[in-house]
Amino acid sequence: MVIPSAETEVIQFAHDLIRIDTTNTGDPATTVGEKKLALYVTDRWKEVGIKPTLIESAPGRVSVIVRIPGTNPDDPAALWHAHSDVVPAANSSDWEYGPFAGEIRDGHLWGRGALDMKNMIAMQLAVSREWVRKGTNPPYDVVIAIFADEEAGSLGARYLVENHPELFEGCNIAIGEVGGFSIALPNGQRVYPVMAGEKGMGWAQIRTEGNSGHSAMATESSAILKLASTVGQVGEHTFPISLTGTMRTFLSTVAEALKLPFNEEQEEQILDIVHQLGAPGKFLVNSLRNTARPTVFQAGVKSNVVPAEARGVVDCRILPGQDITEFKQLIEDLAGDEVEIEWPFFGPGWENDSSSELREAIESSIHAEDPDALVVPYLMPASTDGYTLRRLGIDCFGFCPMRLAEDFNYMALFHGENERVPLEALKFGVRAFNRLFESYQPARTPARHGNVVAPGQGQIYMPGTLRGPFPKFHHVPGAHTPHKSSSGRTRRVC
Ligand SMILES: [Zn+2]
């Protein structure tokens, strides 16, 4: 029997995985497929004699973990993780092919999850199966994880970190999303951004009160108008640009490649560099400053009744190294006196400060395929499962290597309509991961894995599941902190 190569298997697996609908609606009653996917990958691994561990954190919410043992048990282990759920394929009639059909056309595999992250799961399966068949797995342990529920409540990564930290024993670095895709610069040079940090996040829950009554009558105080005014003040505020170490490296590298001036005191120069990146620039511009964006506005139930109360939420994202207390104070000053603000959750941002061995391996894995490309770290403006894994003292990187055509709009297709992945990019990823794990040599320092040290995953906060204090991450040199409010007012804050 002819054994297919990893580059052949990766396409078959990605096709099969897309056909398993794992839509995460955010509602457990209508979220489907993670268990089916877990059983599919388990079967693929069992075919080559690997027995994974399946953990069901809630009915149907199954994560899969497998440890490929190395020959040097003293070496720190590497974690390679993905998530099995996908965001809903809204307006599926607008898709060129069914989002769960796994159609292969024009050199692309089409479907929801093709970029986020069934491509990665297919690479994990194809590469690890080949290792085991050929006996070429790395000398250090590689823990491969496929988490449930990354897109909503983190019933995968967070559940495992809090309840089964032993599964990550010895891991001190992790590779997951979002990074490794190529961006074409205007001069044709390719850049592969590698996620090396994330902004922190918190929610300002705002409540206003006013007089209730018939809407045909004048009311002296309107809860809705107060909330509208507050949300406008906060939402329209522009925070100053403040470069973290990661973004400073990113911008200076791109500026040098494009022969553009880069003075970090000059906002216009910084924005011009980001602008040169096209669509990815619209994403990365959010990594330059704090943001506060209104996301929820609730008031009233009947069109002729003025409500006595209104509520809103402002989603806040803060750069690593900045003071959360000062940030909250600024938001409260902007919000004004006539509101109550509560902060149910605020997690800090983070940036990796070590793992140079992994950075080198990542770089060489790309350069073997694309010698003139730039490989640069960037700061993710949102959160991933990396936030949770940091609680185990693991340095997290976002890297799913794919060389993409210049006109391939990765940013628009990620969570977008007609999501698809070039077949050649899947093969590229397999080759790059093989090289990465082959060349990576873990530093012989003890793994920093220890107790669970910080609260849970950044995307959805679930009260009652936290343990321990927030970790203190290193201050980023040069990071700017938001200016202090002069009013000195205090309002209810928790
Ligand atoms: Zn994802």
mmCIF file of N, CA and C in Angstrom, residues 34 65 91 105 109 122 138 159-160 198 256 296 390 466 488 491:
data_model
loop_
_atom_site.group_PDB
_atom_site.id
_atom_site.type_symbol
_atom_site.label_atom_id
_atom_site.label_comp_id
_atom_site.label_asym_id
_atom_site.label_seq_id
_atom_site.Cartn_x
_atom_site.Cartn_y
_atom_site.Cartn_z
ATOM 1 N N GLU A 34 -18.229 19.932 17.443
ATOM 2 C CA GLU A 34 -16.873 19.785 17.995
ATOM 3 C C GLU A 34 -16.565 18.326 18.367
ATOM 4 N N ILE A 65 -6.244 16.274 22.940
ATOM 5 C CA ILE A 65 -4.823 16.537 23.220
ATOM 6 C C ILE A 65 -4.034 15.273 22.964
ATOM 7 N N ASN A 91 -25.306 34.587 5.929
ATOM 8 C CA ASN A 91 -25.596 34.804 4.495
ATOM 9 C C ASN A 91 -24.980 33.713 3.628
ATOM 10 N N ARG A 105 -11.869 24.201 -5.873
ATOM 11 C CA ARG A 105 -11.978 24.859 -7.184
ATOM 12 C C ARG A 105 -10.857 25.862 -7.337
ATOM 13 N N LEU A 109 -9.297 25.510 -1.567
ATOM 14 C CA LEU A 109 -10.304 24.763 -0.809
ATOM 15 C C LEU A 109 -11.195 25.799 -0.137
ATOM 16 N N ALA A 122 -5.449 20.476 9.972
ATOM 17 C CA ALA A 122 -5.024 19.563 8.896
ATOM 18 C C ALA A 122 -3.494 19.454 8.877
ATOM 19 N N PRO A 138 10.346 15.184 16.611
ATOM 20 C CA PRO A 138 11.416 15.923 17.300
ATOM 21 C C PRO A 138 11.888 15.197 18.560
ATOM 22 N N TYR A 159 -10.819 25.682 30.096
ATOM 23 C CA TYR A 159 -11.215 24.532 30.917
ATOM 24 C C TYR A 159 -10.027 23.605 31.164
ATOM 25 N N LEU A 160 -9.257 23.358 30.123
ATOM 26 C CA LEU A 160 -8.121 22.455 30.272
ATOM 27 C C LEU A 160 -7.024 23.061 31.145
ATOM 28 N N GLU A 198 -0.406 40.136 22.738
ATOM 29 C CA GLU A 198 -1.814 40.495 22.523
ATOM 30 C C GLU A 198 -2.171 41.686 23.408
ATOM 31 N N GLU A 256 12.138 50.043 6.846
ATOM 32 C CA GLU A 256 13.444 49.848 6.205
ATOM 33 C C GLU A 256 13.263 49.193 4.830
ATOM 34 N N VAL A 296 -22.641 47.510 23.032
ATOM 35 C CA VAL A 296 -24.012 47.173 23.451
ATOM 36 C C VAL A 296 -24.704 48.455 23.888
ATOM 37 N N ARG A 390 -0.938 31.591 28.531
ATOM 38 C CA ARG A 390 0.057 32.382 29.261
ATOM 39 C C ARG A 390 -0.045 32.138 30.765
ATOM 40 N N LEU A 466 -12.576 32.261 38.083
ATOM 41 C CA LEU A 466 -11.215 32.782 38.200
ATOM 42 C C LEU A 466 -10.547 32.310 39.478
ATOM 43 N N GLY A 488 -10.027 63.939 39.266
ATOM 44 C CA GLY A 488 -9.888 63.202 40.512
ATOM 45 C C GLY A 488 -11.206 62.616 41.006
ATOM 46 N N ARG A 491 -15.757 57.094 40.918
ATOM 47 C CA ARG A 491 -17.093 56.576 40.696
ATOM 48 C C ARG A 491 -17.081 55.101 41.050
#
